[in-house]
Amino acid sequence: MTATPLITLTTDFGISSPYVAQMKGVLLAQVPDVRLVDVTHAVPAQQVVAAALILQDSLPWFPKEAIHVAVIDPGVGTSRPVIAARSRHGYLIGPDNGLFSLFELREVVRLDRPEFWGKQVSATFHGRDLMAPVAAALARGVRLDRLGTPVDDWQRLDLPRPQREDGKLIGEILFADSFGNLITNLTANDVPVPPHQVSLTDHRFRWVGTYGEAEPGEPVALIGSSGRLELAVVNGDAARTLPSTGRVVVQEAAAGCEAAGDGVK
Amino acid sequence: MTATPLITLTTDFGISSPYVAQMKGVLLAQVPDVRLVDVTHAVPAQQVVAAALILQDSLPWFPKEAIHVAVIDPGVGTSRPVIAARSRHGYLIGPDNGLFSLFELREVVRLDRPEFWGKQVSATFHGRDLMAPVAAALARGVRLDRLGTPVDDWQRLDLPRPQREDGKLIGEILFADSFGNLITNLTANDVPVPPHQVSLTDHRFRWVGTYGEAEPGEPVALIGSSGRLELAVVNGDAARTLPSTGRVVVQEAAAGCEAAGDGVK
Amino acid sequence: MTATPLITLTTDFGISSPYVAQMKGVLLAQVPDVRLVDVTHAVPAQQVVAAALILQDSLPWFPKEAIHVAVIDPGVGTSRPVIAARSRHGYLIGPDNGLFSLFELREVVRLDRPEFWGKQVSATFHGRDLMAPVAAALARGVRLDRLGTPVDDWQRLDLPRPQREDGKLIGEILFADSFGNLITNLTANDVPVPPHQVSLTDHRFRWVGTYGEAEPGEPVALIGSSGRLELAVVNGDAARTLPSTGRVVVQEAAAGCEAAGDGVK
């Protein structure tokens, strides 16, 4: 730990909620000089996949010694465990529901030692009563292996993988970001740039390098700032005007005869 | 005051507003090392009751020496006073409109000394021009009794109290939280857990210990993280789908004959 | 630079976006003790005029040595330059699109030195990959003139100026703030207080000194906290219920014969 610990918070509490502040109060009461940063509190409610991707995109930008708390917790109040783990991008604390699937976890403990929790643990707010106190303990220099019991197994999400079919690349929409852009499971590593054609059901998208190249209202495909293929409507909200599920089909190059017989498909 | 003062901000300015930042600018210009925390800026506009409950729920989690500024101020620009007070949970600063009714105030002053305010005080933004400079003064170590004139009387809200009627407990909905859950004036101290039945007009609610126990769409009643009886629709928005006023009736136990003659009432 | 640098962030990323956090991660990784303040992330998408006015209203409240980063950037991905400048209200960093038109810029450089940028610069997120690293460099004490090439010319917005016509003052609505109040290009310097009459198309507004003087639902005109003439519906949303464009007509005083022949016009 450095002299001034850094803790980030990611939740689905909503941007209007005072509950985040209660977690911050707990953290500041225990670690007066802690630096607190909100990643987002607008994760779609209980959407663990969206949260996992947001964490994957955001946490690597922070200092490597940061402590990251994520409270997207459909199972709160049930017996699902809460875990803390070490990763290349700092410590991670959250419910064991797959939130951290996209990180390589090095040392994982199940948080089962109430001496590190708040005095009272409400059934509905483990973020404040369990995870925040444990984050504070880590920030004060308590070792990870003192906070709970080491475990070898934890929940992992089974995210859809890109498929190949008839020479085409097939992806899926994972979630809509806060601009309404549809984020897919295809990345810059999968898609040759520029691809010949990108479609979703019967919608076709013009390939652009940046939003600045397109006209307002135009459906476009591009590699977004997170390195994923995004489908967007320029100055619009793709999540409202396009299907939010379905196969994203990327035709990588114009094949010989197809190119000749333009319009064949 | 500690070496690094902590000031929290609670307003109804809205989550999009730059006005909060103007208050932060004033505070940082006067107290460069101040730590600032947002409680929420999404208090429903001018709803002093909702704000008072949010403050009651949130402030006790912060360090005891914190300074809490609350700007929910329907009377701004009129002659309503602004007060500062000492409480067990730190200093409180805000308009004298009942915001702090749920705290035990120990020393209250009316902020009537312009030498502690900003150079110019706009008629519409006392949060920035009066309350923030006074908070900065407290943070710099100015004593409360130097900031204004001691007063013995201040506004208090008259919140509805739980009633008993025909052996039932009768409560009221106070406000809807940011999830749309309906928060009542009944607390864990009033309600025997589990109660026999909870209803609101002709809606009945299943009693659950936690949200995790219920099915999506199910109307449930539970003691929420703030210790109050909440009525909720799991994964839904109770504030939109249920009445937001009316008597909340808690039947504490199945009485002998009533239980026998099920449906009598 | 002071020992603990202060950086503010203003964007149109939206209040739900995790992209702001990525910028904060970059800043904290390079300047561990930086203080970060959000001005707002709810600038209407790509509305440079609204952003310029928000910056004008907000930045002067901050300490004079602050570094202000603004990312309202319709041209991201095109060849529009990014600039950094010195002003009386601290350093300003943002795309060269007129965002800083309402500040007197003293030393302006075009940010064309990739050695001060992030390792990779995505086409769509210059806020994180270019502006944040440059802000971090300034915060660490790098001189402005080392960060880019000095320029003498930059974009300026051509905001409409108040007009006079038949003895009346004619203004325009510039944007709606987060309360729905319509903000005009007329300031306290233009409008004699109280004016005889304020109208927008066929709507007339009662002049008030403060919102507290008016009745809920009443259309009022007043000088708001930013010193501009605002048109508002008390406890309502003027942007939804009134025209959002059109001439704002201020009749400064009742002229002799007009006053006699009440209703002449």
CSV table of N, CA and C in Angstrom, one decimal, chain C residues 140-220:
chain,number,residue,atom,x,y,z
C,140,ARG,N,2.3,18.1,-13.1
C,140,ARG,CA,3.6,17.7,-12.6
C,140,ARG,C,4.6,18.8,-12.8
C,141,GLY,N,4.2,19.9,-13.4
C,141,GLY,CA,5.1,21.1,-13.5
C,141,GLY,C,5.7,21.3,-14.9
C,142,VAL,N,5.3,20.5,-15.9
C,142,VAL,CA,5.8,20.8,-17.2
C,142,VAL,C,5.3,22.1,-17.7
C,143,ARG,N,6.1,22.9,-18.3
C,143,ARG,CA,5.7,24.2,-18.8
C,143,ARG,C,4.8,24.1,-20.0
C,144,LEU,N,3.8,25.0,-20.1
C,144,LEU,CA,2.8,25.0,-21.2
C,144,LEU,C,3.5,25.0,-22.5
C,145,ASP,N,4.6,25.8,-22.7
C,145,ASP,CA,5.2,25.9,-24.0
C,145,ASP,C,6.0,24.7,-24.4
C,146,ARG,N,6.2,23.8,-23.5
C,146,ARG,CA,6.9,22.5,-23.9
C,146,ARG,C,5.9,21.5,-24.4
C,147,LEU,N,4.6,21.7,-24.2
C,147,LEU,CA,3.6,20.7,-24.5
C,147,LEU,C,3.1,20.8,-25.9
C,148,GLY,N,3.4,21.9,-26.6
C,148,GLY,CA,2.9,22.0,-28.0
C,148,GLY,C,3.5,23.3,-28.7
C,149,THR,N,3.0,23.5,-29.9
C,149,THR,CA,3.4,24.6,-30.7
C,149,THR,C,2.6,25.9,-30.4
C,150,PRO,N,3.1,27.0,-30.1
C,150,PRO,CA,2.3,28.2,-29.8
C,150,PRO,C,1.5,28.6,-31.1
C,151,VAL,N,0.3,29.0,-30.9
C,151,VAL,CA,-0.5,29.4,-32.0
C,151,VAL,C,-1.1,30.8,-31.7
C,152,ASP,N,-1.4,31.5,-32.8
C,152,ASP,CA,-2.0,32.8,-32.6
C,152,ASP,C,-3.5,32.8,-32.9
C,153,ASP,N,-4.0,31.7,-33.4
C,153,ASP,CA,-5.4,31.7,-33.9
C,153,ASP,C,-6.1,30.5,-33.4
C,154,TRP,N,-7.3,30.6,-32.9
C,154,TRP,CA,-8.1,29.5,-32.5
C,154,TRP,C,-9.5,29.7,-32.7
C,155,GLN,N,-10.3,28.7,-32.6
C,155,GLN,CA,-11.8,28.9,-32.9
C,155,GLN,C,-12.4,29.7,-31.8
C,156,ARG,N,-13.4,30.6,-32.3
C,156,ARG,CA,-14.2,31.3,-31.3
C,156,ARG,C,-15.6,31.2,-31.8
C,157,LEU,N,-16.5,31.1,-30.8
C,157,LEU,CA,-17.9,31.0,-31.1
C,157,LEU,C,-18.4,32.4,-31.4
C,158,ASP,N,-19.4,32.4,-32.3
C,158,ASP,CA,-20.0,33.7,-32.6
C,158,ASP,C,-21.4,33.7,-31.9
C,159,LEU,N,-21.4,34.0,-30.6
C,159,LEU,CA,-22.6,34.1,-29.8
C,159,LEU,C,-23.4,35.3,-30.2
C,160,PRO,N,-24.8,35.1,-30.3
C,160,PRO,CA,-25.6,36.3,-30.7
C,160,PRO,C,-25.5,37.4,-29.6
C,161,ARG,N,-25.4,38.6,-30.1
C,161,ARG,CA,-25.4,39.7,-29.2
C,161,ARG,C,-26.8,40.3,-29.0
C,162,PRO,N,-27.0,40.9,-27.8
C,162,PRO,CA,-28.3,41.6,-27.6
C,162,PRO,C,-28.4,42.7,-28.6
C,163,GLN,N,-29.7,42.9,-29.1
C,163,GLN,CA,-30.0,43.9,-30.1
C,163,GLN,C,-31.0,44.9,-29.4
C,164,ARG,N,-31.0,46.1,-30.0
C,164,ARG,CA,-32.0,47.1,-29.6
C,164,ARG,C,-32.9,47.4,-30.8
C,165,GLU,N,-34.2,47.5,-30.6
C,165,GLU,CA,-35.1,47.7,-31.7
C,165,GLU,C,-36.4,48.4,-31.2
C,166,ASP,N,-36.7,49.5,-31.7
C,166,ASP,CA,-37.9,50.3,-31.3
C,166,ASP,C,-37.8,50.5,-29.8
C,167,GLY,N,-36.6,50.8,-29.3
C,167,GLY,CA,-36.6,51.0,-27.8
C,167,GLY,C,-36.7,49.8,-27.0
C,168,LYS,N,-36.7,48.6,-27.6
C,168,LYS,CA,-36.7,47.4,-26.8
C,168,LYS,C,-35.4,46.7,-26.9
C,169,LEU,N,-35.2,45.9,-25.9
C,169,LEU,CA,-34.0,45.0,-25.9
C,169,LEU,C,-34.4,43.7,-26.4
C,170,ILE,N,-33.6,43.1,-27.4
C,170,ILE,CA,-34.0,41.8,-28.0
C,170,ILE,C,-32.9,40.8,-27.7
C,171,GLY,N,-33.2,39.7,-27.1
C,171,GLY,CA,-32.2,38.7,-26.8
C,171,GLY,C,-32.6,37.4,-27.4
C,172,GLU,N,-31.8,36.4,-27.1
C,172,GLU,CA,-32.1,35.0,-27.6
C,172,GLU,C,-31.8,34.0,-26.5
C,173,ILE,N,-32.5,32.9,-26.7
C,173,ILE,CA,-32.2,31.8,-25.7
C,173,ILE,C,-31.0,31.0,-26.2
C,174,LEU,N,-30.1,30.8,-25.3
C,174,LEU,CA,-28.8,30.1,-25.6
C,174,LEU,C,-28.9,28.6,-25.4
C,175,PHE,N,-29.5,28.3,-24.2
C,175,PHE,CA,-29.7,26.8,-23.9
C,175,PHE,C,-30.6,26.7,-22.7
C,176,ALA,N,-31.0,25.5,-22.4
C,176,ALA,CA,-31.8,25.2,-21.2
C,176,ALA,C,-30.9,24.6,-20.2
C,177,ASP,N,-30.9,25.0,-18.9
C,177,ASP,CA,-30.1,24.4,-17.9
C,177,ASP,C,-30.7,23.1,-17.4
C,178,SER,N,-30.1,22.5,-16.4
C,178,SER,CA,-30.6,21.2,-15.9
C,178,SER,C,-31.9,21.3,-15.2
C,179,PHE,N,-32.4,22.5,-14.9
C,179,PHE,CA,-33.7,22.6,-14.3
C,179,PHE,C,-34.8,22.9,-15.3
C,180,GLY,N,-34.3,23.0,-16.6
C,180,GLY,CA,-35.2,23.4,-17.7
C,180,GLY,C,-35.4,24.9,-17.8
C,181,ASN,N,-34.7,25.7,-17.0
C,181,ASN,CA,-34.8,27.1,-17.1
C,181,ASN,C,-34.1,27.6,-18.4
C,182,LEU,N,-34.7,28.5,-19.1
C,182,LEU,CA,-34.1,29.0,-20.4
C,182,LEU,C,-33.2,30.1,-20.1
C,183,ILE,N,-31.9,29.9,-20.5
C,183,ILE,CA,-30.9,30.9,-20.3
C,183,ILE,C,-30.7,31.7,-21.5
C,184,THR,N,-30.7,33.0,-21.4
C,184,THR,CA,-30.6,33.9,-22.5
C,184,THR,C,-29.2,34.6,-22.6
C,185,ASN,N,-29.1,35.3,-23.7
C,185,ASN,CA,-27.8,36.0,-23.9
C,185,ASN,C,-27.9,37.4,-23.3
C,186,LEU,N,-28.9,37.7,-22.5
C,186,LEU,CA,-29.0,39.0,-21.9
C,186,LEU,C,-28.5,38.9,-20.4
C,187,THR,N,-27.7,39.9,-20.0
C,187,THR,CA,-27.2,39.8,-18.7
C,187,THR,C,-27.7,40.9,-17.8
C,188,ALA,N,-27.3,40.9,-16.5
C,188,ALA,CA,-27.7,41.9,-15.6
C,188,ALA,C,-27.2,43.3,-16.1
C,189,ASN,N,-26.1,43.3,-16.9
C,189,ASN,CA,-25.6,44.6,-17.4
C,189,ASN,C,-26.5,45.2,-18.5
C,190,ASP,N,-27.3,44.3,-19.2
C,190,ASP,CA,-28.1,44.7,-20.3
C,190,ASP,C,-29.5,45.2,-19.8
C,191,VAL,N,-30.0,44.5,-18.8
C,191,VAL,CA,-31.4,44.6,-18.4
C,191,VAL,C,-31.6,45.5,-17.2
C,192,PRO,N,-32.3,46.6,-17.4
C,192,PRO,CA,-32.6,47.5,-16.2
C,192,PRO,C,-33.6,46.8,-15.3
C,193,VAL,N,-33.3,46.7,-14.0
C,193,VAL,CA,-34.1,45.9,-13.1
C,193,VAL,C,-35.0,46.8,-12.3
C,194,PRO,N,-36.3,46.6,-12.2
C,194,PRO,CA,-37.0,45.6,-12.9
C,194,PRO,C,-37.4,46.2,-14.3
C,195,PRO,N,-37.4,45.4,-15.3
C,195,PRO,CA,-37.9,45.8,-16.6
C,195,PRO,C,-39.4,45.9,-16.6
C,196,HIS,N,-40.0,46.7,-17.6
C,196,HIS,CA,-41.4,46.9,-17.6
C,196,HIS,C,-42.1,45.6,-18.0
C,197,GLN,N,-41.5,44.9,-19.0
C,197,GLN,CA,-42.2,43.7,-19.5
C,197,GLN,C,-41.1,42.8,-20.2
C,198,VAL,N,-41.3,41.4,-20.0
C,198,VAL,CA,-40.4,40.5,-20.6
C,198,VAL,C,-41.3,39.5,-21.3
C,199,SER,N,-41.1,39.2,-22.6
C,199,SER,CA,-41.9,38.3,-23.3
C,199,SER,C,-41.1,37.4,-24.3
C,200,LEU,N,-41.6,36.3,-24.6
C,200,LEU,CA,-41.0,35.3,-25.6
C,200,LEU,C,-42.2,34.9,-26.4
C,201,THR,N,-42.1,35.2,-27.7
C,201,THR,CA,-43.3,35.0,-28.6
C,201,THR,C,-44.5,35.6,-27.9
C,202,ASP,N,-45.5,34.9,-27.7
C,202,ASP,CA,-46.7,35.5,-27.0
C,202,ASP,C,-46.8,35.2,-25.5
C,203,HIS,N,-45.7,34.7,-25.0
C,203,HIS,CA,-45.7,34.4,-23.5
C,203,HIS,C,-45.1,35.6,-22.8
C,204,ARG,N,-45.8,36.0,-21.7
C,204,ARG,CA,-45.3,37.1,-20.9
C,204,ARG,C,-44.8,36.5,-19.5
C,205,PHE,N,-43.9,37.1,-19.0
C,205,PHE,CA,-43.2,36.6,-17.7
C,205,PHE,C,-43.3,37.7,-16.6
C,206,ARG,N,-43.7,37.3,-15.5
C,206,ARG,CA,-43.6,38.2,-14.3
C,206,ARG,C,-42.2,38.3,-13.9
C,207,TRP,N,-41.8,39.5,-13.6
C,207,TRP,CA,-40.4,39.8,-13.1
C,207,TRP,C,-40.4,39.5,-11.6
C,208,VAL,N,-39.4,38.7,-11.2
C,208,VAL,CA,-39.2,38.4,-9.8
C,208,VAL,C,-37.8,38.6,-9.5
C,209,GLY,N,-37.5,38.9,-8.2
C,209,GLY,CA,-36.1,39.0,-7.7
C,209,GLY,C,-35.6,37.6,-7.5
C,210,THR,N,-36.5,36.7,-7.0
C,210,THR,CA,-36.0,35.4,-6.7
C,210,THR,C,-37.2,34.4,-6.9
C,211,TYR,N,-36.9,33.1,-7.0
C,211,TYR,CA,-37.9,32.1,-7.2
C,211,TYR,C,-38.9,32.1,-6.1
C,212,GLY,N,-38.4,32.4,-4.9
C,212,GLY,CA,-39.3,32.4,-3.7
C,212,GLY,C,-40.5,33.3,-3.8
C,213,GLU,N,-40.4,34.3,-4.7
C,213,GLU,CA,-41.5,35.3,-4.7
C,213,GLU,C,-42.7,34.8,-5.6
C,214,ALA,N,-42.4,33.7,-6.3
C,214,ALA,CA,-43.4,33.3,-7.3
C,214,ALA,C,-44.3,32.1,-6.9
C,215,GLU,N,-45.4,31.9,-7.6
C,215,GLU,CA,-46.2,30.8,-7.3
C,215,GLU,C,-45.8,29.6,-8.2
C,216,PRO,N,-46.0,28.4,-7.7
C,216,PRO,CA,-45.7,27.2,-8.6
C,216,PRO,C,-46.5,27.3,-9.9
C,217,GLY,N,-45.8,27.0,-11.0
C,217,GLY,CA,-46.5,27.0,-12.3
C,217,GLY,C,-46.4,28.4,-13.0
C,218,GLU,N,-46.0,29.4,-12.3
C,218,GLU,CA,-46.0,30.8,-12.8
C,218,GLU,C,-44.8,31.0,-13.7
C,219,PRO,N,-45.0,31.5,-14.9
C,219,PRO,CA,-43.8,31.8,-15.8
C,219,PRO,C,-43.2,33.1,-15.3
C,220,VAL,N,-41.9,33.0,-15.0
C,220,VAL,CA,-41.2,34.2,-14.4
C,220,VAL,C,-39.9,34.5,-15.2
